[in-house]
């Protein structure tokens, strides 16, 4: 009886080892390192955009349909993953909500930091921030749709010229910006044509 138990346990041990050997490679390939994990699912790579990605919340370019903007990112930006949208004649251009949601913040910090800025809360923990605005078109608690005009491009706060400082946050942590499923280049410049409201 002792011999048959030993054989049975030996067979179980060999079987468990075989299953573990099969499962271990699958587990190691399915687990992403902290550096590469993202709530974004990459679907293709493109030298022009540094990757095309899909998010559950499709955040759109915050400008009028057909406008061309330069999306600038740099290592010394604060916060580092924010985007500065620039173009000639930027002052007074419409700033539109990147997605539907609720206006969470409408604030004026005067001549410091963001100056006049707005935060919109979207689904699934996402928020967008729009700073250095010239004026506001919304108030706290207001519901907005994708493309709702929320303000005008300005140069308030610590700005040195008219542009839109823009951030995408997940659970209050700034993320690499993805607009209409296209990644903004980090670090450098991306020319982007708005398709919001087209």
PDB file of C-alpha atoms in Angstrom:
ATOM      1  CA  UNK A   1       0.000   0.000   0.000  1.00  0.00           C
ATOM      2  CA  UNK A   2       2.837   2.373   0.873  1.00  0.00           C
ATOM      3  CA  UNK A   3       4.488   1.617  -2.482  1.00  0.00           C
ATOM      4  CA  UNK A   4       1.326   2.398  -4.479  1.00  0.00           C
ATOM      5  CA  UNK A   5       0.854   5.670  -2.569  1.00  0.00           C
ATOM      6  CA  UNK A   6       4.439   6.638  -3.364  1.00  0.00           C
ATOM      7  CA  UNK A   7       3.870   5.838  -7.034  1.00  0.00           C
ATOM      8  CA  UNK A   8       0.614   7.824  -6.996  1.00  0.00           C
ATOM      9  CA  UNK A   9       2.270  10.849  -5.371  1.00  0.00           C
ATOM     10  CA  UNK A  10       5.203  10.558  -7.775  1.00  0.00           C
ATOM     11  CA  UNK A  11       2.820  10.562 -10.745  1.00  0.00           C
ATOM     12  CA  UNK A  12       1.006  13.596  -9.329  1.00  0.00           C
ATOM     13  CA  UNK A  13       4.283  15.425  -8.816  1.00  0.00           C
ATOM     14  CA  UNK A  14       5.402  14.654 -12.385  1.00  0.00           C
ATOM     15  CA  UNK A  15       1.974  15.724 -13.697  1.00  0.00           C
ATOM     16  CA  UNK A  16       2.045  18.979 -11.706  1.00  0.00           C
ATOM     17  CA  UNK A  17       5.562  19.737 -12.942  1.00  0.00           C
ATOM     18  CA  UNK A  18       4.458  19.193 -16.539  1.00  0.00           C
ATOM     19  CA  UNK A  19       1.472  21.508 -16.109  1.00  0.00           C
ATOM     20  CA  UNK A  20       3.691  24.120 -14.444  1.00  0.00           C
ATOM     21  CA  UNK A  21       6.176  23.896 -17.314  1.00  0.00           C
ATOM     22  CA  UNK A  22       3.366  24.513 -19.789  1.00  0.00           C
ATOM     23  CA  UNK A  23       1.768  27.379 -17.825  1.00  0.00           C
ATOM     24  CA  UNK A  24       4.942  29.267 -16.828  1.00  0.00           C
ATOM     25  CA  UNK A  25       5.853  30.511 -20.352  1.00  0.00           C
ATOM     26  CA  UNK A  26       2.278  31.667 -20.886  1.00  0.00           C
ATOM     27  CA  UNK A  27       2.246  33.583 -17.612  1.00  0.00           C
ATOM     28  CA  UNK A  28       5.592  35.244 -18.281  1.00  0.00           C
ATOM     29  CA  UNK A  29       4.535  36.444 -21.725  1.00  0.00           C
ATOM     30  CA  UNK A  30       1.141  37.691 -20.514  1.00  0.00           C
ATOM     31  CA  UNK A  31       2.556  39.777 -17.658  1.00  0.00           C
ATOM     32  CA  UNK A  32       3.828  43.216 -18.662  1.00  0.00           C
ATOM     33  CA  UNK A  33       6.568  45.015 -16.790  1.00  0.00           C
ATOM     34  CA  UNK A  34       5.648  48.276 -14.999  1.00  0.00           C
ATOM     35  CA  UNK A  35       7.506  50.217 -17.712  1.00  0.00           C
ATOM     36  CA  UNK A  36       5.384  48.830 -20.535  1.00  0.00           C
ATOM     37  CA  UNK A  37       1.982  48.335 -18.915  1.00  0.00           C
ATOM     38  CA  UNK A  38      -0.642  50.812 -19.943  1.00  0.00           C
ATOM     39  CA  UNK A  39      -4.433  51.068 -19.994  1.00  0.00           C
ATOM     40  CA  UNK A  40      -3.874  51.482 -23.723  1.00  0.00           C
ATOM     41  CA  UNK A  41      -3.827  48.550 -26.144  1.00  0.00           C
ATOM     42  CA  UNK A  42      -1.267  49.052 -28.919  1.00  0.00           C
ATOM     43  CA  UNK A  43      -2.500  47.823 -32.283  1.00  0.00           C
ATOM     44  CA  UNK A  44       0.129  48.985 -34.761  1.00  0.00           C
ATOM     45  CA  UNK A  45       3.337  50.973 -35.031  1.00  0.00           C
ATOM     46  CA  UNK A  46       3.911  53.982 -37.227  1.00  0.00           C
ATOM     47  CA  UNK A  47       7.108  56.037 -37.549  1.00  0.00           C
ATOM     48  CA  UNK A  48       4.975  59.156 -38.031  1.00  0.00           C
ATOM     49  CA  UNK A  49       3.094  58.861 -34.746  1.00  0.00           C
ATOM     50  CA  UNK A  50       5.239  56.564 -32.572  1.00  0.00           C
ATOM     51  CA  UNK A  51       2.314  54.119 -32.478  1.00  0.00           C
ATOM     52  CA  UNK A  52      -1.402  53.928 -32.981  1.00  0.00           C
ATOM     53  CA  UNK A  53      -3.326  53.064 -29.835  1.00  0.00           C
ATOM     54  CA  UNK A  54      -6.901  52.494 -28.743  1.00  0.00           C
ATOM     55  CA  UNK A  55      -8.476  53.578 -25.464  1.00  0.00           C
ATOM     56  CA  UNK A  56     -11.942  52.856 -24.188  1.00  0.00           C
ATOM     57  CA  UNK A  57     -12.512  56.625 -23.917  1.00  0.00           C
ATOM     58  CA  UNK A  58     -11.739  58.138 -27.333  1.00  0.00           C
ATOM     59  CA  UNK A  59     -10.225  61.515 -26.433  1.00  0.00           C
ATOM     60  CA  UNK A  60     -10.321  63.919 -29.385  1.00  0.00           C
ATOM     61  CA  UNK A  61      -8.202  66.882 -30.466  1.00  0.00           C
ATOM     62  CA  UNK A  62      -9.583  69.897 -28.538  1.00  0.00           C
ATOM     63  CA  UNK A  63      -9.993  72.225 -31.531  1.00  0.00           C
ATOM     64  CA  UNK A  64     -12.326  73.050 -34.410  1.00  0.00           C
ATOM     65  CA  UNK A  65     -12.626  70.620 -37.315  1.00  0.00           C
ATOM     66  CA  UNK A  66      -9.823  70.990 -39.863  1.00  0.00           C
ATOM     67  CA  UNK A  67      -7.508  73.192 -37.761  1.00  0.00           C
ATOM     68  CA  UNK A  68      -3.835  72.184 -37.919  1.00  0.00           C
ATOM     69  CA  UNK A  69      -1.815  72.394 -34.696  1.00  0.00           C
ATOM     70  CA  UNK A  70       1.697  71.505 -33.544  1.00  0.00           C
ATOM     71  CA  UNK A  71       1.604  69.256 -30.468  1.00  0.00           C
ATOM     72  CA  UNK A  72       4.867  69.880 -28.619  1.00  0.00           C
ATOM     73  CA  UNK A  73       6.230  67.650 -25.850  1.00  0.00           C
ATOM     74  CA  UNK A  74       9.556  68.035 -24.059  1.00  0.00           C
ATOM     75  CA  UNK A  75      11.449  66.537 -21.171  1.00  0.00           C
ATOM     76  CA  UNK A  76      11.516  69.795 -19.174  1.00  0.00           C
ATOM     77  CA  UNK A  77       7.739  70.318 -19.348  1.00  0.00           C
ATOM     78  CA  UNK A  78       5.778  70.341 -16.096  1.00  0.00           C
ATOM     79  CA  UNK A  79       4.209  67.867 -15.842  1.00  0.00           C
ATOM     80  CA  UNK A  80       6.479  66.062 -18.282  1.00  0.00           C
ATOM     81  CA  UNK A  81       3.748  64.219 -20.229  1.00  0.00           C
ATOM     82  CA  UNK A  82       1.648  67.338 -20.885  1.00  0.00           C
ATOM     83  CA  UNK A  83       1.269  68.755 -24.407  1.00  0.00           C
ATOM     84  CA  UNK A  84       1.557  72.348 -25.629  1.00  0.00           C
ATOM     85  CA  UNK A  85      -0.594  72.980 -28.704  1.00  0.00           C
ATOM     86  CA  UNK A  86       0.824  75.810 -30.799  1.00  0.00           C
ATOM     87  CA  UNK A  87       0.091  77.493 -34.147  1.00  0.00           C
ATOM     88  CA  UNK A  88       0.130  80.954 -35.669  1.00  0.00           C
ATOM     89  CA  UNK A  89      -2.990  82.928 -34.797  1.00  0.00           C
ATOM     90  CA  UNK A  90      -3.707  80.685 -31.801  1.00  0.00           C
ATOM     91  CA  UNK A  91      -5.034  83.467 -29.563  1.00  0.00           C
ATOM     92  CA  UNK A  92      -8.807  83.277 -29.198  1.00  0.00           C
ATOM     93  CA  UNK A  93      -9.283  79.947 -31.024  1.00  0.00           C
ATOM     94  CA  UNK A  94     -11.994  77.685 -29.636  1.00  0.00           C
ATOM     95  CA  UNK A  95     -10.974  75.048 -27.099  1.00  0.00           C
ATOM     96  CA  UNK A  96     -13.297  72.039 -27.231  1.00  0.00           C
ATOM     97  CA  UNK A  97     -13.832  69.202 -24.771  1.00  0.00           C
ATOM     98  CA  UNK A  98     -11.929  66.073 -25.840  1.00  0.00           C
ATOM     99  CA  UNK A  99     -14.833  63.845 -24.780  1.00  0.00           C
ATOM    100  CA  UNK A 100     -18.170  63.950 -23.041  1.00  0.00           C
ATOM    101  CA  UNK A 101     -18.150  64.452 -19.300  1.00  0.00           C
ATOM    102  CA  UNK A 102     -18.676  66.851 -16.427  1.00  0.00           C
ATOM    103  CA  UNK A 103     -16.767  70.069 -15.801  1.00  0.00           C
ATOM    104  CA  UNK A 104     -14.939  69.539 -12.514  1.00  0.00           C
ATOM    105  CA  UNK A 105     -12.797  72.688 -12.247  1.00  0.00           C
ATOM    106  CA  UNK A 106     -12.994  76.222 -13.636  1.00  0.00           C
ATOM    107  CA  UNK A 107     -10.275  78.286 -11.990  1.00  0.00           C
ATOM    108  CA  UNK A 108      -8.155  81.394 -12.475  1.00  0.00           C
ATOM    109  CA  UNK A 109      -4.696  81.338 -10.851  1.00  0.00           C
ATOM    110  CA  UNK A 110      -3.911  84.847 -12.088  1.00  0.00           C
ATOM    111  CA  UNK A 111      -0.389  85.403 -13.406  1.00  0.00           C
ATOM    112  CA  UNK A 112       1.003  82.111 -12.124  1.00  0.00           C
ATOM    113  CA  UNK A 113       1.067  78.456 -13.185  1.00  0.00           C
ATOM    114  CA  UNK A 114      -1.901  77.391 -15.375  1.00  0.00           C
ATOM    115  CA  UNK A 115      -3.552  80.814 -15.267  1.00  0.00           C
ATOM    116  CA  UNK A 116      -7.154  80.234 -16.351  1.00  0.00           C
ATOM    117  CA  UNK A 117      -7.779  76.488 -16.605  1.00  0.00           C
ATOM    118  CA  UNK A 118     -10.527  73.887 -16.832  1.00  0.00           C
ATOM    119  CA  UNK A 119     -10.662  70.205 -15.850  1.00  0.00           C
ATOM    120  CA  UNK A 120     -13.275  67.908 -17.394  1.00  0.00           C
ATOM    121  CA  UNK A 121     -14.016  64.506 -15.803  1.00  0.00           C
ATOM    122  CA  UNK A 122     -14.765  61.704 -18.291  1.00  0.00           C
ATOM    123  CA  UNK A 123     -15.639  58.006 -17.930  1.00  0.00           C
ATOM    124  CA  UNK A 124     -13.439  55.256 -16.480  1.00  0.00           C
ATOM    125  CA  UNK A 125     -11.225  57.550 -14.377  1.00  0.00           C
ATOM    126  CA  UNK A 126     -10.103  59.817 -17.244  1.00  0.00           C
ATOM    127  CA  UNK A 127      -9.809  63.605 -16.977  1.00  0.00           C
ATOM    128  CA  UNK A 128      -8.526  66.300 -19.318  1.00  0.00           C
ATOM    129  CA  UNK A 129      -7.005  69.639 -18.320  1.00  0.00           C
ATOM    130  CA  UNK A 130      -6.919  72.781 -20.505  1.00  0.00           C
ATOM    131  CA  UNK A 131      -4.713  75.669 -19.325  1.00  0.00           C
ATOM    132  CA  UNK A 132      -3.560  79.239 -20.125  1.00  0.00           C
ATOM    133  CA  UNK A 133      -7.061  80.015 -21.400  1.00  0.00           C
ATOM    134  CA  UNK A 134      -8.163  83.496 -22.377  1.00  0.00           C
ATOM    135  CA  UNK A 135     -11.755  82.901 -21.240  1.00  0.00           C
ATOM    136  CA  UNK A 136     -14.214  80.270 -19.993  1.00  0.00           C
ATOM    137  CA  UNK A 137     -17.404  79.095 -21.698  1.00  0.00           C
ATOM    138  CA  UNK A 138     -18.506  76.582 -19.034  1.00  0.00           C
ATOM    139  CA  UNK A 139     -19.109  76.371 -15.305  1.00  0.00           C
ATOM    140  CA  UNK A 140     -18.437  73.739 -12.634  1.00  0.00           C
ATOM    141  CA  UNK A 141     -20.926  70.860 -12.727  1.00  0.00           C
ATOM    142  CA  UNK A 142     -21.928  71.465 -16.344  1.00  0.00           C
ATOM    143  CA  UNK A 143     -22.279  68.425 -18.616  1.00  0.00           C
ATOM    144  CA  UNK A 144     -20.373  68.652 -21.895  1.00  0.00           C
ATOM    145  CA  UNK A 145     -20.251  66.566 -25.049  1.00  0.00           C
ATOM    146  CA  UNK A 146     -17.296  65.737 -27.262  1.00  0.00           C
ATOM    147  CA  UNK A 147     -16.549  69.005 -29.048  1.00  0.00           C
ATOM    148  CA  UNK A 148     -18.406  71.364 -26.688  1.00  0.00           C
ATOM    149  CA  UNK A 149     -16.628  74.739 -26.688  1.00  0.00           C
ATOM    150  CA  UNK A 150     -15.310  75.127 -23.141  1.00  0.00           C
ATOM    151  CA  UNK A 151     -13.011  78.139 -23.540  1.00  0.00           C
ATOM    152  CA  UNK A 152     -10.659  80.145 -25.760  1.00  0.00           C
ATOM    153  CA  UNK A 153      -6.901  79.796 -26.278  1.00  0.00           C
ATOM    154  CA  UNK A 154      -4.984  82.414 -24.316  1.00  0.00           C
ATOM    155  CA  UNK A 155      -1.666  83.180 -22.670  1.00  0.00           C
ATOM    156  CA  UNK A 156      -2.588  83.480 -18.986  1.00  0.00           C
ATOM    157  CA  UNK A 157      -0.592  82.314 -15.969  1.00  0.00           C
ATOM    158  CA  UNK A 158       3.041  81.394 -16.565  1.00  0.00           C
ATOM    159  CA  UNK A 159       2.627  81.326 -20.350  1.00  0.00           C
ATOM    160  CA  UNK A 160       5.094  83.174 -22.614  1.00  0.00           C
ATOM    161  CA  UNK A 161       2.810  83.184 -25.666  1.00  0.00           C
ATOM    162  CA  UNK A 162      -0.638  82.030 -26.836  1.00  0.00           C
ATOM    163  CA  UNK A 163      -1.002  78.243 -26.753  1.00  0.00           C
ATOM    164  CA  UNK A 164      -3.051  75.509 -25.083  1.00  0.00           C
ATOM    165  CA  UNK A 165      -1.428  73.484 -22.301  1.00  0.00           C
ATOM    166  CA  UNK A 166      -3.207  70.112 -22.300  1.00  0.00           C
ATOM    167  CA  UNK A 167      -3.113  67.032 -20.076  1.00  0.00           C
ATOM    168  CA  UNK A 168      -4.781  63.623 -20.123  1.00  0.00           C
ATOM    169  CA  UNK A 169      -5.022  62.015 -16.686  1.00  0.00           C
ATOM    170  CA  UNK A 170      -6.017  58.537 -15.570  1.00  0.00           C
ATOM    171  CA  UNK A 171      -6.876  58.348 -11.859  1.00  0.00           C
ATOM    172  CA  UNK A 172      -5.245  61.807 -11.495  1.00  0.00           C
ATOM    173  CA  UNK A 173      -1.906  60.688 -12.999  1.00  0.00           C
ATOM    174  CA  UNK A 174      -0.848  62.398 -16.250  1.00  0.00           C
ATOM    175  CA  UNK A 175      -0.550  59.931 -19.155  1.00  0.00           C
ATOM    176  CA  UNK A 176       1.028  60.061 -22.608  1.00  0.00           C
ATOM    177  CA  UNK A 177      -1.521  61.813 -24.783  1.00  0.00           C
ATOM    178  CA  UNK A 178      -3.494  59.827 -27.347  1.00  0.00           C
ATOM    179  CA  UNK A 179      -5.871  61.803 -29.579  1.00  0.00           C
ATOM    180  CA  UNK A 180      -8.426  60.063 -31.791  1.00  0.00           C
ATOM    181  CA  UNK A 181      -6.463  56.808 -31.336  1.00  0.00           C
ATOM    182  CA  UNK A 182      -3.150  58.393 -32.402  1.00  0.00           C
ATOM    183  CA  UNK A 183      -0.209  58.772 -30.002  1.00  0.00           C
ATOM    184  CA  UNK A 184       1.472  62.129 -29.650  1.00  0.00           C
ATOM    185  CA  UNK A 185       5.255  61.874 -30.150  1.00  0.00           C
ATOM    186  CA  UNK A 186       7.375  61.932 -26.968  1.00  0.00           C
ATOM    187  CA  UNK A 187       9.542  63.920 -26.989  1.00  0.00           C
ATOM    188  CA  UNK A 188       9.250  66.281 -29.951  1.00  0.00           C
ATOM    189  CA  UNK A 189       6.567  67.631 -32.265  1.00  0.00           C
ATOM    190  CA  UNK A 190       3.499  66.099 -33.890  1.00  0.00           C
ATOM    191  CA  UNK A 191       1.511  67.942 -36.551  1.00  0.00           C
ATOM    192  CA  UNK A 192      -2.134  67.119 -35.979  1.00  0.00           C
ATOM    193  CA  UNK A 193      -5.281  68.102 -37.844  1.00  0.00           C
ATOM    194  CA  UNK A 194      -8.381  68.235 -35.689  1.00  0.00           C
ATOM    195  CA  UNK A 195     -11.275  66.022 -36.743  1.00  0.00           C
ATOM    196  CA  UNK A 196     -13.455  67.030 -33.778  1.00  0.00           C
ATOM    197  CA  UNK A 197     -16.973  67.862 -34.949  1.00  0.00           C
ATOM    198  CA  UNK A 198     -16.255  67.032 -38.599  1.00  0.00           C
TER     199      UNK A 198
END
